[in-house]
Coordinates of C-alpha atoms and ligand atoms in Angstrom, one line a residue:
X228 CA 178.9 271.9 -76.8
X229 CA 179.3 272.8 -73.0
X230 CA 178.2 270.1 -70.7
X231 CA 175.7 270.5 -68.2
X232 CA 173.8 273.0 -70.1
X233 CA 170.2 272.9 -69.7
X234 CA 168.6 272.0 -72.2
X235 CA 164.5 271.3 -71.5
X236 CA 163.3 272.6 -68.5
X237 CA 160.3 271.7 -66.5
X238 CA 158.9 274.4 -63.9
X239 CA 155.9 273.7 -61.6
X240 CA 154.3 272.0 -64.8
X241 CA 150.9 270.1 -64.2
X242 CA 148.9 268.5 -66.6
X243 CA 145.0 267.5 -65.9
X244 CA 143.1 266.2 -69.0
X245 CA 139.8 267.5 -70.3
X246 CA 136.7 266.3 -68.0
X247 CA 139.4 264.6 -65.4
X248 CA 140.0 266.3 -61.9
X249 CA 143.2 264.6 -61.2
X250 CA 146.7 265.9 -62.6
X251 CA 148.1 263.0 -65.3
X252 CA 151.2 265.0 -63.9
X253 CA 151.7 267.2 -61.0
X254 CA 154.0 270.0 -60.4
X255 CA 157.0 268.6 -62.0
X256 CA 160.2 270.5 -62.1
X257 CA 163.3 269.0 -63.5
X258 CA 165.7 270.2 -65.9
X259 CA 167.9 267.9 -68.7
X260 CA 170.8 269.1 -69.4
X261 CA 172.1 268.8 -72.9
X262 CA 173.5 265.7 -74.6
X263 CA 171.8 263.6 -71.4
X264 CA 170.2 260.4 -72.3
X265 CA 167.4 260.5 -70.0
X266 CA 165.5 258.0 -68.4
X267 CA 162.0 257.9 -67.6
X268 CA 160.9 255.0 -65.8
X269 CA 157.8 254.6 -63.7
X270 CA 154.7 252.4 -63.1
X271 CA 152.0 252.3 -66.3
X272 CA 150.1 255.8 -66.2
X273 CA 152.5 257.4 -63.8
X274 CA 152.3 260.0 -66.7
X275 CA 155.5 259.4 -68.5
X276 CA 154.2 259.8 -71.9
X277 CA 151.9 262.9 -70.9
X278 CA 155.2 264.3 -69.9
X279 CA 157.4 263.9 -72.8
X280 CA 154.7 265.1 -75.0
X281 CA 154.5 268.6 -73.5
X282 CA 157.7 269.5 -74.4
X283 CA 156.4 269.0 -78.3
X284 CA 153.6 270.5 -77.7
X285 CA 151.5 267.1 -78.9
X286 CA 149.7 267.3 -75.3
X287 CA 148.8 271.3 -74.6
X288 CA 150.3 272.8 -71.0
X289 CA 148.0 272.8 -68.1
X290 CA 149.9 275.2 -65.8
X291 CA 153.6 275.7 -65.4
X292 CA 156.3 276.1 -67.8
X293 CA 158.9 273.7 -70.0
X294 CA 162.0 275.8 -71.6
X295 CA 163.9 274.3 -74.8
X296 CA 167.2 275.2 -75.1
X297 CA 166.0 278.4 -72.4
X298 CA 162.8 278.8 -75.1
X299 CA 159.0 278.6 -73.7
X300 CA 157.5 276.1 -76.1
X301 CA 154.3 278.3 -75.4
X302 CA 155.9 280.8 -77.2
X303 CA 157.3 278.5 -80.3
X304 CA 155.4 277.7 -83.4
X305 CA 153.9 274.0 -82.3
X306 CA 154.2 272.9 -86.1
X307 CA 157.5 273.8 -86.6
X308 CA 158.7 273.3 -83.0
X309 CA 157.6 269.5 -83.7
X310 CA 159.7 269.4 -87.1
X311 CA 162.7 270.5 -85.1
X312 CA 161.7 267.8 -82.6
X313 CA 162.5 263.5 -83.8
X314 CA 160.3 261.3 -82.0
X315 CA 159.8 257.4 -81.8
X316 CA 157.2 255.5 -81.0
X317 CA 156.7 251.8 -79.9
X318 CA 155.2 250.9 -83.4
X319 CA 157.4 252.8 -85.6
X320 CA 154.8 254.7 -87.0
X321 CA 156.3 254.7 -90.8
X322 CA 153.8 255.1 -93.3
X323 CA 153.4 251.5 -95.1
X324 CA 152.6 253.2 -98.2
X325 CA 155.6 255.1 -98.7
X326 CA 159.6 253.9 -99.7
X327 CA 161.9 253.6 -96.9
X328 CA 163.4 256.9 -98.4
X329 CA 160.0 258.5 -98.3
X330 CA 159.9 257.8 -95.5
X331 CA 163.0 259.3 -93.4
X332 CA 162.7 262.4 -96.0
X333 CA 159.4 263.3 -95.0
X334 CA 160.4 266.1 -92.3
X335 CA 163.3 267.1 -94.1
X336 CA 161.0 267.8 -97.3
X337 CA 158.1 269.6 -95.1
X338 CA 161.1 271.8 -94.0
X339 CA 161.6 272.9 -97.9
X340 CA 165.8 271.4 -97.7
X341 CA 166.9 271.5 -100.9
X342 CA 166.9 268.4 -102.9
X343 CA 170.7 267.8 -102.8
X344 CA 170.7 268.5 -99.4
X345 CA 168.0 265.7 -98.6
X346 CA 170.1 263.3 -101.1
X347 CA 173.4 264.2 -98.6
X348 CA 170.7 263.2 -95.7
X349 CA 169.5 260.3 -96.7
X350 CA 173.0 258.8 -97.5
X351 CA 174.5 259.6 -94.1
X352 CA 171.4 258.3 -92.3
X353 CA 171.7 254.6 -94.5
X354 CA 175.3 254.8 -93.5
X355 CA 174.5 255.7 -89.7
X356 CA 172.0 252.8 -89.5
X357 CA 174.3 250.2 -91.7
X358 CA 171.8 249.9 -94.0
X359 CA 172.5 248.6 -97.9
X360 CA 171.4 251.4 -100.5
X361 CA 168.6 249.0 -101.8
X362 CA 166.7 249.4 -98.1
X363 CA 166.0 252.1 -99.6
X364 CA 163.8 251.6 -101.8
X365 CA 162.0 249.0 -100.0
X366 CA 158.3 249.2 -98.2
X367 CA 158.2 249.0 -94.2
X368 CA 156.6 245.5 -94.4
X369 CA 159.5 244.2 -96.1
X370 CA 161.7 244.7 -93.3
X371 CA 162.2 242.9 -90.2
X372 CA 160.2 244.6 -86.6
X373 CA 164.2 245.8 -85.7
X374 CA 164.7 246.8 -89.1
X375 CA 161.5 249.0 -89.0
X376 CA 162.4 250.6 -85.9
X377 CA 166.0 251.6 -87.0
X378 CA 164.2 253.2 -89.6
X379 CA 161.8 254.9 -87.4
X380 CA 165.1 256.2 -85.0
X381 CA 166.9 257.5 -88.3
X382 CA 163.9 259.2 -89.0
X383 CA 163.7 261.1 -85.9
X384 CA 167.2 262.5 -87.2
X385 CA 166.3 263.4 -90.7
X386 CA 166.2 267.4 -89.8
X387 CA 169.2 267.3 -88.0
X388 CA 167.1 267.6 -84.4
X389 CA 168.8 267.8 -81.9
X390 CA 166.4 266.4 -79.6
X391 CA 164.9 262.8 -80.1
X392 CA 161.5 261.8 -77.8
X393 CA 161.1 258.0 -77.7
X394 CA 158.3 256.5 -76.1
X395 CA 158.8 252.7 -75.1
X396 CA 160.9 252.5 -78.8
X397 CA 161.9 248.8 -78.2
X398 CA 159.2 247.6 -76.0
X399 CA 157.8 245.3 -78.5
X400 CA 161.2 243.8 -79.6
X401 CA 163.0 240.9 -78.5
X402 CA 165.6 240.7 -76.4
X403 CA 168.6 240.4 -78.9
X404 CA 167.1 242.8 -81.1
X405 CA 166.0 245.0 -78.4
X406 CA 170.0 245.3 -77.2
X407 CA 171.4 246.0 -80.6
X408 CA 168.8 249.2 -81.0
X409 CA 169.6 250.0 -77.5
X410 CA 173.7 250.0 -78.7
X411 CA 172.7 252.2 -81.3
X412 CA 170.9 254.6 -80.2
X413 CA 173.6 255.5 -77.7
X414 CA 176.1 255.5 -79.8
X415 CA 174.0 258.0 -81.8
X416 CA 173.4 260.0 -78.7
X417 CA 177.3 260.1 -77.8
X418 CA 178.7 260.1 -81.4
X419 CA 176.3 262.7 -82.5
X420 CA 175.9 264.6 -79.3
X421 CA 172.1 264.3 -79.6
X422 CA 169.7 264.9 -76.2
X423 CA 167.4 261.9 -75.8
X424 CA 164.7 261.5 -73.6
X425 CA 163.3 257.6 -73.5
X426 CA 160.6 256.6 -71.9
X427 CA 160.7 253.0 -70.4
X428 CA 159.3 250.1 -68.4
X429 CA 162.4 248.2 -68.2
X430 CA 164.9 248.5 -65.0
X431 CA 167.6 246.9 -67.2
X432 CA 167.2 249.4 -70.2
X433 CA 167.4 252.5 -67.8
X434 CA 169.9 251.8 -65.7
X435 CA 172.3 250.5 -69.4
X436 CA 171.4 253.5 -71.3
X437 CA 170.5 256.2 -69.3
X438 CA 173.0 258.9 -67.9
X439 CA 170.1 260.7 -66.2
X440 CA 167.2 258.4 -65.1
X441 CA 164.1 259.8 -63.9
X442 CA 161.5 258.1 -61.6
X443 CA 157.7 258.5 -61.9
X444 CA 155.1 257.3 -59.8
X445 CA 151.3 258.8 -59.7
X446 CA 152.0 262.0 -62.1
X447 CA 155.0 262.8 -60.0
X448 CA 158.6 262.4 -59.6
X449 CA 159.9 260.0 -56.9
X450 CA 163.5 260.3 -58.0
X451 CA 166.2 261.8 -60.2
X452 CA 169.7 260.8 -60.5
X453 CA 172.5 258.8 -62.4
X454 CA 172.1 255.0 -62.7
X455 CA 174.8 254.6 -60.2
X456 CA 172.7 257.1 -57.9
X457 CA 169.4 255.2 -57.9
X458 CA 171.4 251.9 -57.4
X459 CA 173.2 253.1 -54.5
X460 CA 170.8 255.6 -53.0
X461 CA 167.3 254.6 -53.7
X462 CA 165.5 257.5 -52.2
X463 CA 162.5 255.3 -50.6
X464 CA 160.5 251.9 -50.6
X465 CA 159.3 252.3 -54.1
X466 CA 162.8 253.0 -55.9
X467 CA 163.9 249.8 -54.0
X468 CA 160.9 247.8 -55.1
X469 CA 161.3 249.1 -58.6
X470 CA 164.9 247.8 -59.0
X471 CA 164.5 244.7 -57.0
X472 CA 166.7 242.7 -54.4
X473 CA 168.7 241.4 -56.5
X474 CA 169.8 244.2 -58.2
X475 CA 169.7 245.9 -54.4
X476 CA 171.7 243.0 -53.9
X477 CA 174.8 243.7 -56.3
X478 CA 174.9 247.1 -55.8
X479 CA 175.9 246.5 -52.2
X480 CA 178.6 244.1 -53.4
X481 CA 179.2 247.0 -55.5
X482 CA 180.4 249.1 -52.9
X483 CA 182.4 246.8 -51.3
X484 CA 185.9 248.7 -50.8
X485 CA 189.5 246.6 -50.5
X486 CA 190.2 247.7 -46.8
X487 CA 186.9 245.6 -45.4
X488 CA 188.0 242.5 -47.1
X489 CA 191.7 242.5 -47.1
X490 CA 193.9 240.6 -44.7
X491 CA 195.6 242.4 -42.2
X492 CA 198.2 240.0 -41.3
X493 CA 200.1 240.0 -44.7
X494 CA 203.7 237.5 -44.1
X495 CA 206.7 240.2 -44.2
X496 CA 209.8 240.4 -44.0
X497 CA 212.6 243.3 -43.3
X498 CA 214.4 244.6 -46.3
X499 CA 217.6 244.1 -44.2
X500 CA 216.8 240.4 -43.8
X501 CA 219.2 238.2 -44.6
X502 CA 217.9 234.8 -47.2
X503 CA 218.7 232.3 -44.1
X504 CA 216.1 234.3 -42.4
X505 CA 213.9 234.5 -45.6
X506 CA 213.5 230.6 -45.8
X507 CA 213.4 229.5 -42.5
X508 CA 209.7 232.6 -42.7
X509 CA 208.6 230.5 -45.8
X510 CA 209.0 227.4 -44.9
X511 CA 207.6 228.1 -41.0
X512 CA 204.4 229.5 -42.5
X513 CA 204.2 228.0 -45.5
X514 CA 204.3 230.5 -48.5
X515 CA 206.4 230.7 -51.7
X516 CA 206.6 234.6 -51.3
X517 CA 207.4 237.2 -48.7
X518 CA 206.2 240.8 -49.0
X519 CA 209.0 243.3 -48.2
X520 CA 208.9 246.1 -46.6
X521 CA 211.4 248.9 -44.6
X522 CA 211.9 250.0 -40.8
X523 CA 208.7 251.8 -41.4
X524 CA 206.8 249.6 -42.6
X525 CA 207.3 250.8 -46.2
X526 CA 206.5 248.4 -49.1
X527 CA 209.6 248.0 -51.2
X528 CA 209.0 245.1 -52.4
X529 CA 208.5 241.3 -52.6
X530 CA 210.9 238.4 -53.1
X531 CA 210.2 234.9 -54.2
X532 CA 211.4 230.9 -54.0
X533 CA 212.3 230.8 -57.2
X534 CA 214.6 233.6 -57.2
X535 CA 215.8 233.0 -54.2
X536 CA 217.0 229.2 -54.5
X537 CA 218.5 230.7 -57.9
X538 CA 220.7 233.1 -56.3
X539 CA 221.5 231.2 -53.1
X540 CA 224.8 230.8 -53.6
X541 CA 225.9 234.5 -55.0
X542 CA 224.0 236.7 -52.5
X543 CA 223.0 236.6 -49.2
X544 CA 220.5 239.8 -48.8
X545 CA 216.7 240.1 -49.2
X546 CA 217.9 243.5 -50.7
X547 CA 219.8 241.3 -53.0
X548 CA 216.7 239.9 -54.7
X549 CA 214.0 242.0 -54.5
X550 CA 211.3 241.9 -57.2
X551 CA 210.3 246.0 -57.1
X552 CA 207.7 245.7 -59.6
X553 CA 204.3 244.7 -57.9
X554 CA 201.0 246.1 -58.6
X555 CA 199.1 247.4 -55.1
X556 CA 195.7 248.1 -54.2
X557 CA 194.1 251.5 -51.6
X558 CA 192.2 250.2 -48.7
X559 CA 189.6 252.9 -50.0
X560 CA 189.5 251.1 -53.6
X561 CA 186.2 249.9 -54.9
X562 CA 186.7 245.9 -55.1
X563 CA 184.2 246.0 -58.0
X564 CA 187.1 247.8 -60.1
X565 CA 189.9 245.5 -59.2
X566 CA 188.1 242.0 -58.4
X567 CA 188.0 240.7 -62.2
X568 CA 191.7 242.2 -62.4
X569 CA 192.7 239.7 -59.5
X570 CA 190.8 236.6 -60.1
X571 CA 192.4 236.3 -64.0
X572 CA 196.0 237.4 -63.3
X573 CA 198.1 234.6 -61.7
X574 CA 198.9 236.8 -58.3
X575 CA 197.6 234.8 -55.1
X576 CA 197.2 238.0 -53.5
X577 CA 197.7 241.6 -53.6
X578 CA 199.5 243.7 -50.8
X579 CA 197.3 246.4 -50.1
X580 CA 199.4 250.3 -49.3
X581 CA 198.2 253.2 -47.6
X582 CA 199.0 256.9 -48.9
X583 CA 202.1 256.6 -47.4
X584 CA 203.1 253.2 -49.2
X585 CA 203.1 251.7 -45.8
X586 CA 202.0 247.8 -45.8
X587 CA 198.6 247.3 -44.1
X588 CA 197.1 244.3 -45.6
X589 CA 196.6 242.4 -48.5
X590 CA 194.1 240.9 -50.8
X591 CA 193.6 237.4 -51.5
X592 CA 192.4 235.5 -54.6
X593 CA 190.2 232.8 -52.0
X594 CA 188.4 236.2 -50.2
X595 CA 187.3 237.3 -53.7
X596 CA 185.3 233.8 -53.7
X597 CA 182.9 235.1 -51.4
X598 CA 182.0 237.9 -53.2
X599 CA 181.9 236.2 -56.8
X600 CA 180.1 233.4 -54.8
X601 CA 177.2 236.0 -53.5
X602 CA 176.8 237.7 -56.6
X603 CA 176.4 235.1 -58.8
X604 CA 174.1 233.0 -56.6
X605 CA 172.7 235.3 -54.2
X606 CA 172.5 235.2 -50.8
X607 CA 170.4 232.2 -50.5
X608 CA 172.7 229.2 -48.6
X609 CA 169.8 226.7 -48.1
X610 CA 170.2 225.6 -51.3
X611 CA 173.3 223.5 -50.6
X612 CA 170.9 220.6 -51.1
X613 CA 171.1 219.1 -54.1
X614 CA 174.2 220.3 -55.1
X615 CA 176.5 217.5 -54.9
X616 CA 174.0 215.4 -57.1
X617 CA 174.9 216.8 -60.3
X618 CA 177.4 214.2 -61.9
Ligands
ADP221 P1 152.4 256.5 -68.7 O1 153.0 256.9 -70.0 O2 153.4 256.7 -67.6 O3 151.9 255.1 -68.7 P2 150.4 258.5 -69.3 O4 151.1 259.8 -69.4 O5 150.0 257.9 -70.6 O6 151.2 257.5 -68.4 O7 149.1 258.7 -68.4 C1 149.1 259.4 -67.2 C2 147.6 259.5 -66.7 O8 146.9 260.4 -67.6 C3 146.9 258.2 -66.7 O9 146.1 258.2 -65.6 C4 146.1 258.2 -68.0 O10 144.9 257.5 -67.8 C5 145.8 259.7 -68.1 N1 145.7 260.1 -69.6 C6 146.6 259.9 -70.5 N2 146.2 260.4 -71.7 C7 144.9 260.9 -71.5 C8 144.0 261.5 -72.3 N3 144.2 261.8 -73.6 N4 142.8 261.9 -71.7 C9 142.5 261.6 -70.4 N5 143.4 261.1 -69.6 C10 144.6 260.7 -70.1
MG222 MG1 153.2 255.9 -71.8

């Protein structure tokens, strides 16, 4: 399957509803390529759901166009094209009368599959969902609300679509339960290559799941991008209200890069140095290592206390000691991909190297408190008061 494919296209497509003048959508073009998990987010009635269900055909085209897999659902068979379709809803919409088998086999058996091939199915699907064989013969009711709803997401796979719709799926779950459907369905969508489009209220769902999130507002789209995208580049007022300062918040810490917090003073001494001149450096500004570097300012290196009051006796060159095997950071370098890397190792600091390996700063464990500091209790410093009470 060839990435960025397109695989359901929206051209200039409105929607207006019988015996309403305004558009429930309005001129909406976007296209979704295959295998995205996409994202719609948006204020209630911003026309999410009116969206999703034109591509199925459950809500009739007003003007415009929407292309599956470069087909005009105008031109497709709405029965079958719906059958070819999986789609969840909120509620889980199983039928409480039937089996759990029932069920997830009820597509699979409009589409005439053999029975054998329906028995294969229904096995994979129970393995998929890490469901025990006797699920299956149970009745929705006797299943917990995050059981149900695994049920109902299986279900939307039964045929073998390759396309799931889910509208608000886990928006009546609770949290815990909510984020172990959320893990599953993007493993399905990964593992199985599926395209998924997901409608949502919830920031924290979109921006976890989504590789494509979509932004509605008023029946049209405000923004489209990737998670990191909308976090970073929030296209206006709205996006930023939508996510929130505090998420606003850590995304800037997000994009903090190496070079604007590192030191550029970093204690050094010449590779040629002799370990007189090595000690008297330590012990003037008080540091148990020295970085080492060339003529040219060239990292080659570091030495250390220890090593050095070992070898005291036997050597007398920094050369003579040198520790080659230190980890560096870019100046360029997202801190966000280092930071955790830092603060758990036992380094006090990390030299920091330009592209020609030359010296030009380093990092220190105490300037990643800032940053930890900010992002786990925000901005706010007023709130010192107080603090010291706790016993
Ligand atoms: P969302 O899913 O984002 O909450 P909807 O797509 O359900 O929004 O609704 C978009 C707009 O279309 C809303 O103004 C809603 O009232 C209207 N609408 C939705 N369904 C119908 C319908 N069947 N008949 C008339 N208007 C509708
Ligand atoms: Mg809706």
């Amino acid at each position: 399957m060839a990435k960025n494919t397109t695989y359901v296209e929206f051209k200039n497509v409105t929607k207006i509803y019988n015996k309403t003048k305004i558009p429930a959508v309005s001129d909406i073009n976007l296209t979704i390529p295959q295998g995205a998990f996409c994202c719609l987010i948006g204020t209630s009635g911003s026309g999410k759901t009116t969206l999703m269900r034109m591509i199925n055909r459950m809500n009739p085209i007003t003007k415009g166009s929407v292309y599956l897999n470069g087909q005009n659902v105008k031109q497709l068979n709405p029965v079958n094209l719906r059958r070819h379709i999986g789609y969840v809803i909120q509620n889980n919409g199983l039928m409480p009368h039937m089996t759990i088998k029932d069920n997830i086999t009820i597509v699979p058996k409009l589409l005439k599959w053999p029975a054998a091939k329906i028995e294969h199915k229904v096995q994979e699907l129970i393995e998929l969902a890490e469901f025990p064989e006797e699920f299956l013969n149970r009745y929705p009711a006797e299943l917990s609300g995050g059981q149900q709803q695994r049920v109902g997401v299986i279900r939307a796979l039964a045929a073998d679509q390759d396309l799931i719709l889910m509208d608000e799926p886990f928006g009546a779950l609770d949290p815990i339960t909510r984020e172990t459907l959320q893990e599953f369905v993007k493993k399905l969508q990964s593992k199985l290559g599926k395209t998924i489009i997901f409608v949502t209220h919830d920031m924290d769902e979109a921006l976890k799941l989504a590789t494509q999130i979509v932004i509605m507002h008023e029946g049209k789209i405000i923004q489209v991008g990737t998670p990191d995208d909308i976090l970073h580049h929030p296209a206006n007022k709205f996006v930023e209200d939508l996510l929130g300062e505090d998420r606003l918040e850590e995304a800037r810490h997000d994009t903090v890069k190496v070079g604007e917090i590192m030191l550029t003073n970093p204690v050094k001494i010449n590779i040629g140095a002799t370990l007189t001149e090595a000690l008297t450096l330590m012990k003037k500004r008080h540091v148990d290592t020295l970085l080492v570097t060339d003529d040219a300012q060239h990292l080659k290196g570091y030495i250390s206390v220890g090593k050095l009051d070992k070898r005291y006796r036997h050597v007398n060159s920094v050369s003579d000691i040198l520790d080659t095997n230190i980890a560096t950071l870019h100046p360029d370098s997202y801190l966000r991909d280092y930071a955790s890397k830092i603060l758990q190792g036992n380094m006090t600091y990390v030299p920091v190297v330009d592209h020609h390996q030359k010296l030009v700063g380093i990092v220190t464990r105490s300037a990643l408190v800032n940053l930890v500091y900010d992002t786990i209790w925000g901005h706010d410093t007023n709130e010192q008061e107080g603090d010291e009470s706790h016993e």
